mmCIF file with all atom_site columns, C-alpha atoms in Angstrom:
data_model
loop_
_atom_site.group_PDB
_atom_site.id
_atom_site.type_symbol
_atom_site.label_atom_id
_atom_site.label_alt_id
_atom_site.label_comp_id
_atom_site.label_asym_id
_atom_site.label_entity_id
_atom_site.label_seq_id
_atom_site.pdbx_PDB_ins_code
_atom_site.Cartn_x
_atom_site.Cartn_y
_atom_site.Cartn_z
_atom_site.occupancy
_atom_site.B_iso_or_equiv
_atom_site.pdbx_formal_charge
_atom_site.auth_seq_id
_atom_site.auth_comp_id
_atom_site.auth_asym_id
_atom_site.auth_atom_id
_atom_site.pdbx_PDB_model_num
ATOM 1   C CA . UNK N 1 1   ? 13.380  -15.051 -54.153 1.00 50.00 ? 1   UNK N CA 1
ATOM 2   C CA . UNK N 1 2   ? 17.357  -15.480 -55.644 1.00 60.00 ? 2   UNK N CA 1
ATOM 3   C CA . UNK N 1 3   ? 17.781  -18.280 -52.630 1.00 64.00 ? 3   UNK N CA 1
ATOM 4   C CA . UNK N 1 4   ? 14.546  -19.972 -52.830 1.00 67.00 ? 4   UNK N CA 1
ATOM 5   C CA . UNK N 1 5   ? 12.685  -18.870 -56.160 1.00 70.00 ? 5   UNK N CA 1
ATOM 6   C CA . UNK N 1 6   ? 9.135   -19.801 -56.194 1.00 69.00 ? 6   UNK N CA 1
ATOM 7   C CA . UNK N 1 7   ? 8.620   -19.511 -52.375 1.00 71.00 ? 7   UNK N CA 1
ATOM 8   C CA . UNK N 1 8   ? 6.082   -16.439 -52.479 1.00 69.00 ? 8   UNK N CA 1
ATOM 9   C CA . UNK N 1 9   ? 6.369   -15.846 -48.669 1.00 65.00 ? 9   UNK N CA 1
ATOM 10  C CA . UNK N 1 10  ? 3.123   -13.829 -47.425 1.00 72.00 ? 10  UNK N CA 1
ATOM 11  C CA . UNK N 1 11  ? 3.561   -14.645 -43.832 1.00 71.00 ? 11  UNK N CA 1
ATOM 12  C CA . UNK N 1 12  ? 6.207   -13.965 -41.527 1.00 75.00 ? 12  UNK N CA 1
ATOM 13  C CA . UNK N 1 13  ? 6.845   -14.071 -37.964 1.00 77.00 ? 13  UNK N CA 1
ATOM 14  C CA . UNK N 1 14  ? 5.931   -10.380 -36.823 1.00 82.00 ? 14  UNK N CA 1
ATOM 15  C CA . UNK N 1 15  ? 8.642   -9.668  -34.206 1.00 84.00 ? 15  UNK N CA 1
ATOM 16  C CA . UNK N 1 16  ? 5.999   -8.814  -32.058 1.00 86.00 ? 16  UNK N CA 1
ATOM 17  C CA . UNK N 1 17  ? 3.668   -10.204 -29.109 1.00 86.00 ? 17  UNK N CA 1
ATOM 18  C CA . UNK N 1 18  ? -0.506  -10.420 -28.938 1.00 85.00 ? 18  UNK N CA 1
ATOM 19  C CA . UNK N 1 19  ? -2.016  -8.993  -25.468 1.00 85.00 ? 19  UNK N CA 1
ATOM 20  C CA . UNK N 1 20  ? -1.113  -12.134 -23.926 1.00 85.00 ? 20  UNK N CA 1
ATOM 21  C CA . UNK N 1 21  ? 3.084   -11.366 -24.641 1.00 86.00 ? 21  UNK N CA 1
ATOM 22  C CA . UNK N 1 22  ? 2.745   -14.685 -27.182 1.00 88.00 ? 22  UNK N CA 1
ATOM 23  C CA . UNK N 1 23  ? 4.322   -13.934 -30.069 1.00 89.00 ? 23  UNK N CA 1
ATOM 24  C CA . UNK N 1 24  ? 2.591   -14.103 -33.388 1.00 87.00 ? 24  UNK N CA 1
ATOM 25  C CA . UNK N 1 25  ? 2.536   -14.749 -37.630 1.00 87.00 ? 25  UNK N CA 1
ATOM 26  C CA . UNK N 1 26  ? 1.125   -12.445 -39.733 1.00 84.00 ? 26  UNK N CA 1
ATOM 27  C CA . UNK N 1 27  ? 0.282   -13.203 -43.218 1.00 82.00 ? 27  UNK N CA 1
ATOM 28  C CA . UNK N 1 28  ? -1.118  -11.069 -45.875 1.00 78.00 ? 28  UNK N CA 1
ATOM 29  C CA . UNK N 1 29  ? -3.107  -13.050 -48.377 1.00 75.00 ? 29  UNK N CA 1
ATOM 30  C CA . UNK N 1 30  ? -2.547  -10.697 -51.686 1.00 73.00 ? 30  UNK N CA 1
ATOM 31  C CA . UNK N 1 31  ? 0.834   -10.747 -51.320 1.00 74.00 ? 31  UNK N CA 1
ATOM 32  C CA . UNK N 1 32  ? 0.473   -14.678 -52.744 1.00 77.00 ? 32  UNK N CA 1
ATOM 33  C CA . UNK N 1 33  ? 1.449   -14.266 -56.404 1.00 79.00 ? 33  UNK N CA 1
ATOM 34  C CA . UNK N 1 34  ? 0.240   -17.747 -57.166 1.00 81.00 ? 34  UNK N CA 1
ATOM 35  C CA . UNK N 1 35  ? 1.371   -17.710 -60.722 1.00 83.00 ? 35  UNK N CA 1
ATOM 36  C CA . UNK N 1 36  ? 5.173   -17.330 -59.331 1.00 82.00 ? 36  UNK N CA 1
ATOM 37  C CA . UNK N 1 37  ? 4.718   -20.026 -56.436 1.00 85.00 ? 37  UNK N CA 1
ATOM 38  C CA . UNK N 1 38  ? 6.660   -23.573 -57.120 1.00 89.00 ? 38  UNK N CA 1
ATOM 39  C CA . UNK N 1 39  ? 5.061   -25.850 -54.819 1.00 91.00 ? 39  UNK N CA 1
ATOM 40  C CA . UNK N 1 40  ? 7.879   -27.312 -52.560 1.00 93.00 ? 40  UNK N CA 1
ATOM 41  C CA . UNK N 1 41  ? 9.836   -24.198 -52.271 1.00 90.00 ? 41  UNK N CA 1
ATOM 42  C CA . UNK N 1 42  ? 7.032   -22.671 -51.041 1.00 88.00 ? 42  UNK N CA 1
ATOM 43  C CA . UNK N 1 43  ? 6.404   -25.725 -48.877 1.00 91.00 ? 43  UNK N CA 1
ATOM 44  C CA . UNK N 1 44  ? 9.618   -25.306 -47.460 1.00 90.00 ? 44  UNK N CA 1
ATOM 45  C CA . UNK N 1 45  ? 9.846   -22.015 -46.748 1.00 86.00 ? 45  UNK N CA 1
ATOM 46  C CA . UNK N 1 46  ? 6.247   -22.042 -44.959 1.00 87.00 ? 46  UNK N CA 1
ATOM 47  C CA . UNK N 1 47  ? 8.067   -24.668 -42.963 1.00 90.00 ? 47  UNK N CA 1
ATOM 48  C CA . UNK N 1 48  ? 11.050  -22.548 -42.070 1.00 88.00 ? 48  UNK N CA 1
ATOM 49  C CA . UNK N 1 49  ? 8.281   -19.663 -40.694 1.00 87.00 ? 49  UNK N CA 1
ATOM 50  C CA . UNK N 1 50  ? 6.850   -22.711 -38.542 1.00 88.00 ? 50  UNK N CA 1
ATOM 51  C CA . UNK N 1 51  ? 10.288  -23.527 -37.109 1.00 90.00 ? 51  UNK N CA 1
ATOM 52  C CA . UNK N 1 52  ? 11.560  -19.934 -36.289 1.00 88.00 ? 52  UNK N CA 1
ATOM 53  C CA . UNK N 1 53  ? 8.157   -19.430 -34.207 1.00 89.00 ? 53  UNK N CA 1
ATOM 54  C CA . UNK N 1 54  ? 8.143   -22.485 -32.669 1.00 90.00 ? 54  UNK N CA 1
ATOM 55  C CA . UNK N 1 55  ? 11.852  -21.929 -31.976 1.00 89.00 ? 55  UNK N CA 1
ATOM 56  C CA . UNK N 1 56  ? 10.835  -18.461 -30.529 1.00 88.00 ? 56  UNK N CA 1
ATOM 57  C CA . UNK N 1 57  ? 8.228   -20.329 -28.612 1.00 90.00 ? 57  UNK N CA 1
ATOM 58  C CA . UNK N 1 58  ? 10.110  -22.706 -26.699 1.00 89.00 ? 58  UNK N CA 1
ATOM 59  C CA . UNK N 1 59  ? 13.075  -20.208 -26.136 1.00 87.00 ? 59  UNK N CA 1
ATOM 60  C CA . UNK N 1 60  ? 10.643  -17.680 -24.206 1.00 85.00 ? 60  UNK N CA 1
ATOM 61  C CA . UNK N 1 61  ? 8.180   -20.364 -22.342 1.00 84.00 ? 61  UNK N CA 1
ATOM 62  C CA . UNK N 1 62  ? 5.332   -18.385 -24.131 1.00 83.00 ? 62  UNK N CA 1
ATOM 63  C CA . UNK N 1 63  ? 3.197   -22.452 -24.427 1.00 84.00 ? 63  UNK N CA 1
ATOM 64  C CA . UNK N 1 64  ? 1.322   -21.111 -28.035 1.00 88.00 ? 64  UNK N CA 1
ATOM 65  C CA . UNK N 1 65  ? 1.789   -18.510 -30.699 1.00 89.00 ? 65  UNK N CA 1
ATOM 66  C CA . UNK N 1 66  ? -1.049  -17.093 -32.994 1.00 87.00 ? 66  UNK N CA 1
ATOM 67  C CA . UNK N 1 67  ? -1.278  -16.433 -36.388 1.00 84.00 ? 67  UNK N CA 1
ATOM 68  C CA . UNK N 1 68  ? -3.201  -13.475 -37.794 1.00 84.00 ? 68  UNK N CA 1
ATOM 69  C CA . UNK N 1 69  ? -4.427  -13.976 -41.703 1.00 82.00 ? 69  UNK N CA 1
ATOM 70  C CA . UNK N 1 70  ? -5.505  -10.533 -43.923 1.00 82.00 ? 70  UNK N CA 1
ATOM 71  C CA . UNK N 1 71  ? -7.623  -11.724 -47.002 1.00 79.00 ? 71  UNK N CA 1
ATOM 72  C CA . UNK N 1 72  ? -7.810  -8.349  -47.717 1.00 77.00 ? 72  UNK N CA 1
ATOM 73  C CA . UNK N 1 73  ? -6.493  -6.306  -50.703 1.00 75.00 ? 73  UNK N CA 1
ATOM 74  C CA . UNK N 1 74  ? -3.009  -4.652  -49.918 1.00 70.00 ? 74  UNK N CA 1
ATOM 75  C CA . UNK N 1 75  ? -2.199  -1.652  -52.124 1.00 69.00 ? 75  UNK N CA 1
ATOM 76  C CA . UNK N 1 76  ? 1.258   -2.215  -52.431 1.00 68.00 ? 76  UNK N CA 1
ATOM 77  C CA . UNK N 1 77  ? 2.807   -4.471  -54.783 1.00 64.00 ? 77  UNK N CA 1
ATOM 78  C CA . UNK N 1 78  ? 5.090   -7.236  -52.411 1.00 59.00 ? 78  UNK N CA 1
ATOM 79  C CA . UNK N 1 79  ? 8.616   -6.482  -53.954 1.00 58.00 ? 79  UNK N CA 1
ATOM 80  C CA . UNK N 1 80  ? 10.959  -9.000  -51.808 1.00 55.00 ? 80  UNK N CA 1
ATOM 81  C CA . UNK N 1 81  ? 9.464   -12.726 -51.784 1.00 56.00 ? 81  UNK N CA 1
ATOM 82  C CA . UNK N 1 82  ? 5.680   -12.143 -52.237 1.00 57.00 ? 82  UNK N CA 1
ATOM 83  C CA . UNK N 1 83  ? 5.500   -10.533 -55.467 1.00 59.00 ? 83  UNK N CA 1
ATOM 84  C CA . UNK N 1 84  ? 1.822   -10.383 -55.445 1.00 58.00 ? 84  UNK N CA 1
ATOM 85  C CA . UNK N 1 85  ? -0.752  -8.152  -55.116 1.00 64.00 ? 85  UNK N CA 1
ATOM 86  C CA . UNK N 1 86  ? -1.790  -4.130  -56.421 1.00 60.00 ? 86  UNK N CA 1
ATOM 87  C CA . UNK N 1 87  ? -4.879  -5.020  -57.579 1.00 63.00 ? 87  UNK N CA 1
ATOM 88  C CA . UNK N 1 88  ? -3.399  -7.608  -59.863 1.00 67.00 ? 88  UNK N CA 1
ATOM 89  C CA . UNK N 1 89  ? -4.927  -11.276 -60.242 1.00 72.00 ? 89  UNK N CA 1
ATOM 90  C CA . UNK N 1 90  ? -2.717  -13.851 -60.434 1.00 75.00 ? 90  UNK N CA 1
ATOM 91  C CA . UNK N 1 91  ? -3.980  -17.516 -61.613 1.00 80.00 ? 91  UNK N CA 1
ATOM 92  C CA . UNK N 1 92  ? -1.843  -20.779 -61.030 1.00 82.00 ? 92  UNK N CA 1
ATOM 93  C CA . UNK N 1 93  ? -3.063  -22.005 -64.005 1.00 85.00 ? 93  UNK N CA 1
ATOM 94  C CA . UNK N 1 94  ? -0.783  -19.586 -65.216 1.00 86.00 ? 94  UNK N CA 1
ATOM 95  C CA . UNK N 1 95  ? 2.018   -20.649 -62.803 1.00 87.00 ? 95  UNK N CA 1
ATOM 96  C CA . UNK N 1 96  ? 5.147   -22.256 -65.273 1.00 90.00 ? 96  UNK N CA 1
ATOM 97  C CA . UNK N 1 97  ? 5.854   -24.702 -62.268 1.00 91.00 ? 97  UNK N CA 1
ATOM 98  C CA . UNK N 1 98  ? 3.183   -26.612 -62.150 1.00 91.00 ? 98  UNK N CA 1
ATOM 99  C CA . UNK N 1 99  ? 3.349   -26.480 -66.117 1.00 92.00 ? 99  UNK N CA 1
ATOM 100 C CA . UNK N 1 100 ? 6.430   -27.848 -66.332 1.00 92.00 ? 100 UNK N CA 1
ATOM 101 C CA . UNK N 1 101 ? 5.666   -30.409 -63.354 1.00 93.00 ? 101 UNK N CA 1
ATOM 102 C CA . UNK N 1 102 ? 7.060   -28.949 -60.022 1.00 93.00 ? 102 UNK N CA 1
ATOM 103 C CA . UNK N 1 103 ? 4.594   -30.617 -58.220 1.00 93.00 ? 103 UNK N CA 1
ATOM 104 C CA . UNK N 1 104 ? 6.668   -34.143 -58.542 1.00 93.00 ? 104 UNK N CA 1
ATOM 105 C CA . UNK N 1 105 ? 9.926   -32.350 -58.284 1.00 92.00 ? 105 UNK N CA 1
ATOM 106 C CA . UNK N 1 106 ? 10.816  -33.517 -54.651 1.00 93.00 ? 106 UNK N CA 1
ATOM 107 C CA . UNK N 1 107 ? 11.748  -36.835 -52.908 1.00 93.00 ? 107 UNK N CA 1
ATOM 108 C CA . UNK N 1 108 ? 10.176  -40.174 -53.944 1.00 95.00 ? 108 UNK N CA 1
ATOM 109 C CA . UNK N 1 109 ? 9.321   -40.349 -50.173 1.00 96.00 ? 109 UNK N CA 1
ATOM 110 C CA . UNK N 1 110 ? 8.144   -36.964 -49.254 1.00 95.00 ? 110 UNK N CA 1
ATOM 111 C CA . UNK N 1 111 ? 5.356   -37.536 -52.842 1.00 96.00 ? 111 UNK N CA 1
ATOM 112 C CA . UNK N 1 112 ? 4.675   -40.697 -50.985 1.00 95.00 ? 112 UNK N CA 1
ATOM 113 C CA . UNK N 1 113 ? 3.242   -38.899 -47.473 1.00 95.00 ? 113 UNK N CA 1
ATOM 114 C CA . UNK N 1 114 ? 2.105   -35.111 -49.157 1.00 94.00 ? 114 UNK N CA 1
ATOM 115 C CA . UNK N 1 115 ? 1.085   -36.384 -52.954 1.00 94.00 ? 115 UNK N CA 1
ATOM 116 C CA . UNK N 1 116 ? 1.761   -34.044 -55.706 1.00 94.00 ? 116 UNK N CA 1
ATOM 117 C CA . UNK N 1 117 ? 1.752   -30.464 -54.520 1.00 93.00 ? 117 UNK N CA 1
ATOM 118 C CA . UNK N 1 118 ? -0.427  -29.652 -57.542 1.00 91.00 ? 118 UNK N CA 1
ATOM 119 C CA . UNK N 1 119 ? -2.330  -26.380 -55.689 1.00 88.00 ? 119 UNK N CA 1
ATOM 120 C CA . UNK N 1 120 ? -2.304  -23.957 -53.219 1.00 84.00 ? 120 UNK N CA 1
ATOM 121 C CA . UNK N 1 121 ? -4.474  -26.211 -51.680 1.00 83.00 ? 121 UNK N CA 1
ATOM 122 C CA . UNK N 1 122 ? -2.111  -29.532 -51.793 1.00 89.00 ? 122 UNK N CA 1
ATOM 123 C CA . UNK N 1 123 ? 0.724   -27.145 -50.032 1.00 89.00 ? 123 UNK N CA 1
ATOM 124 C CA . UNK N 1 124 ? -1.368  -25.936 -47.301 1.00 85.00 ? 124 UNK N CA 1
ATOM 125 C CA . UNK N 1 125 ? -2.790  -29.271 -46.284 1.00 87.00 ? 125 UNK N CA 1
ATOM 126 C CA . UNK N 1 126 ? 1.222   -30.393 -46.056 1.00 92.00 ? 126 UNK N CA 1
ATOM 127 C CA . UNK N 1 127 ? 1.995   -27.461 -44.426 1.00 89.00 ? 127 UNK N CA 1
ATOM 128 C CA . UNK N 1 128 ? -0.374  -28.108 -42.095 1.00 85.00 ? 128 UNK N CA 1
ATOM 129 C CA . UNK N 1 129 ? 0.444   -31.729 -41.670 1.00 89.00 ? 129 UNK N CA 1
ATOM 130 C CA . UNK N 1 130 ? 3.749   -31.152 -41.473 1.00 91.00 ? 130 UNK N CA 1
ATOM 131 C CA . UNK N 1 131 ? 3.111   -28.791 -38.390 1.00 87.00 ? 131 UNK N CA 1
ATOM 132 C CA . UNK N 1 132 ? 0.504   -31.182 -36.233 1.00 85.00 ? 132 UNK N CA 1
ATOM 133 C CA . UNK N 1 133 ? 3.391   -33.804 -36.411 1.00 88.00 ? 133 UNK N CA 1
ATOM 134 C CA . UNK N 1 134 ? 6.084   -31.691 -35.395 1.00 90.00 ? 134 UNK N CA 1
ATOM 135 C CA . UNK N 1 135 ? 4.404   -28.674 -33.785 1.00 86.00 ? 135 UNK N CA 1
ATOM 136 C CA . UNK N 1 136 ? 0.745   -29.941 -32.050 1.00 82.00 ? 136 UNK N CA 1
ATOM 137 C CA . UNK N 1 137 ? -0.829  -26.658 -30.064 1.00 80.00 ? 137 UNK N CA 1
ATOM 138 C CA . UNK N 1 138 ? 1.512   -24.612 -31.434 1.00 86.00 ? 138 UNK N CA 1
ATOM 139 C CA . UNK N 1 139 ? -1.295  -22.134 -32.577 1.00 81.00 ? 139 UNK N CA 1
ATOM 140 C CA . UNK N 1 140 ? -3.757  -21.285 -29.947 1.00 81.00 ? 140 UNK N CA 1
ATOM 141 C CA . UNK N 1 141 ? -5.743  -18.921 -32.517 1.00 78.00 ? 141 UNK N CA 1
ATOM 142 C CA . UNK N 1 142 ? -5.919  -17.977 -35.947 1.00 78.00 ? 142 UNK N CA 1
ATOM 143 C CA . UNK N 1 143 ? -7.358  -14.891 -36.690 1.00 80.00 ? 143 UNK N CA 1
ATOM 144 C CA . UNK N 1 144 ? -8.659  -13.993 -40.198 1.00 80.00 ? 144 UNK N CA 1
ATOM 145 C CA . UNK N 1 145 ? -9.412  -10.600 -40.900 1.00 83.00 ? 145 UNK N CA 1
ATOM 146 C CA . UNK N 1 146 ? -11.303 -8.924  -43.830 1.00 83.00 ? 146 UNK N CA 1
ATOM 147 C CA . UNK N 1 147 ? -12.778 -12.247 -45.404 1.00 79.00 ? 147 UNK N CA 1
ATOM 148 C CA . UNK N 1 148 ? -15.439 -13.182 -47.630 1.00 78.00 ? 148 UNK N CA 1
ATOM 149 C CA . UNK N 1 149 ? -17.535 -16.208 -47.902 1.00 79.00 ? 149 UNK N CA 1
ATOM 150 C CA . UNK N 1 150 ? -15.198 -18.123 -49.911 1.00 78.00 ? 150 UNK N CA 1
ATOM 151 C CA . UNK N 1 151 ? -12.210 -18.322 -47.770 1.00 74.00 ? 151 UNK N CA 1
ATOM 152 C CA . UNK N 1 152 ? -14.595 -18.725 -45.054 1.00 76.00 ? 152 UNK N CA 1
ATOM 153 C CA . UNK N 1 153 ? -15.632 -22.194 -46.794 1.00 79.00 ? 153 UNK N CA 1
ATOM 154 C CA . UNK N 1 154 ? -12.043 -23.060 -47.373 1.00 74.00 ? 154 UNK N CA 1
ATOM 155 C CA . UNK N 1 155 ? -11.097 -22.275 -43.709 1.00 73.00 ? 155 UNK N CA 1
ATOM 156 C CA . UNK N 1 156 ? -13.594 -24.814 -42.446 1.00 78.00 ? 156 UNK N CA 1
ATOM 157 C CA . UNK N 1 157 ? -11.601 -27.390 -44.791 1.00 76.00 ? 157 UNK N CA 1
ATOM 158 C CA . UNK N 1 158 ? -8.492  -26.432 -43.458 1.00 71.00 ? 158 UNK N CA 1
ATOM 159 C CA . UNK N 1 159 ? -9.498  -26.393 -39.573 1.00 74.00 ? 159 UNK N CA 1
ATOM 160 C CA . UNK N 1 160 ? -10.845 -29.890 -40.296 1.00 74.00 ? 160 UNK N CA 1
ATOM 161 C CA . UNK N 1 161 ? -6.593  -30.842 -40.976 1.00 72.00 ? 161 UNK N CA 1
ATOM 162 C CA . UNK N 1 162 ? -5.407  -28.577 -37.761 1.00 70.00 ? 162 UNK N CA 1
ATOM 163 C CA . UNK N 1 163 ? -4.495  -29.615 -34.542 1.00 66.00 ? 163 UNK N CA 1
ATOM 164 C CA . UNK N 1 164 ? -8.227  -29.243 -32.392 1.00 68.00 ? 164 UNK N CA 1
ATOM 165 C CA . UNK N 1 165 ? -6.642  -27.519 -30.187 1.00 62.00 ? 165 UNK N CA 1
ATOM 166 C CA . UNK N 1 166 ? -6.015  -24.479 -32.896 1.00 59.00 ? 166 UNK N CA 1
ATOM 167 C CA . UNK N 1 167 ? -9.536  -25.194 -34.720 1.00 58.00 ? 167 UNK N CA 1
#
């Protein structure tokens, strides 16, 4: 968080490979402290994740990676980047970023092609924009794992931005 404050990573590359030796993101939902997230930091650093698999990718002919999403609660409280969970709920109407405007405080152009990054929401659809134009098929499967009906109505939104290939 001292490099990139705001960033809130809950996802990482895993350092491992699924039963198909492709290696794989993890990401652990609760760890998302949403009331501690400024919206291009986190943008940023969700890119940087992106890169390093795609980098990892190429490097070992793998073709795809996969990304594997808990929704489920964690019982640990994140203590390095994603400060989130323990049972806690954190609200980004409580966030002070997007209070005191973060989601304008980037380049004129990259407002222009992603908007304001005024949710959660706004920075996944970049995220995920940002990866179809520079990464397309990187993902060959996303799994989610321990979700409820909600996310699974928010996931169809999001598949309906992803590659079709990783739908």
């Amino acid at each position: 968080d001292e490099s990139n404050p705001g960033s809130e990573m809950y996802f990482a590359q895993s350092g491992h490979e699924d039963r198909d030796g492709r290696p794989y993101v993890i990401g652990r939902m609760h760890y998302a402290n949403a009331s501690n997230m400024h919206p291009w930091r986190h943008l940023r650093a969700g890119v940087f994740v992106i890169e390093r698999i795609a980098v990892e990718v190429m490097r070992g002919k793998f073709g795809y990676a996969s990304y594997i999403l808990d929704i489920g609660e964690v019982p640990i409280q994140g203590t390095v980047s994603g400060t989130g969970c323990s049972g806690r709920k954190f609200k980004e109407t409580d966030n002070p970023y997007y209070k005191r405007g973060a989601a304008r405080e980037a380049p004129q152009h990259l407002i222009d092609k992603f908007g304001e990054l005024t949710s959660g929401l706004y920075i996944t659809k970049a995220a995920i924009a940002i990866a179809n134009s520079h990464y397309p098929e990187l993902m060959t499967r996303v799994i989610v794992l321990r979700s409820n009906w909600l996310f699974g109505a928010a996931f169809r939104i999001f598949s309906m931005w992803m590659h079709k290939r990783s739908r």
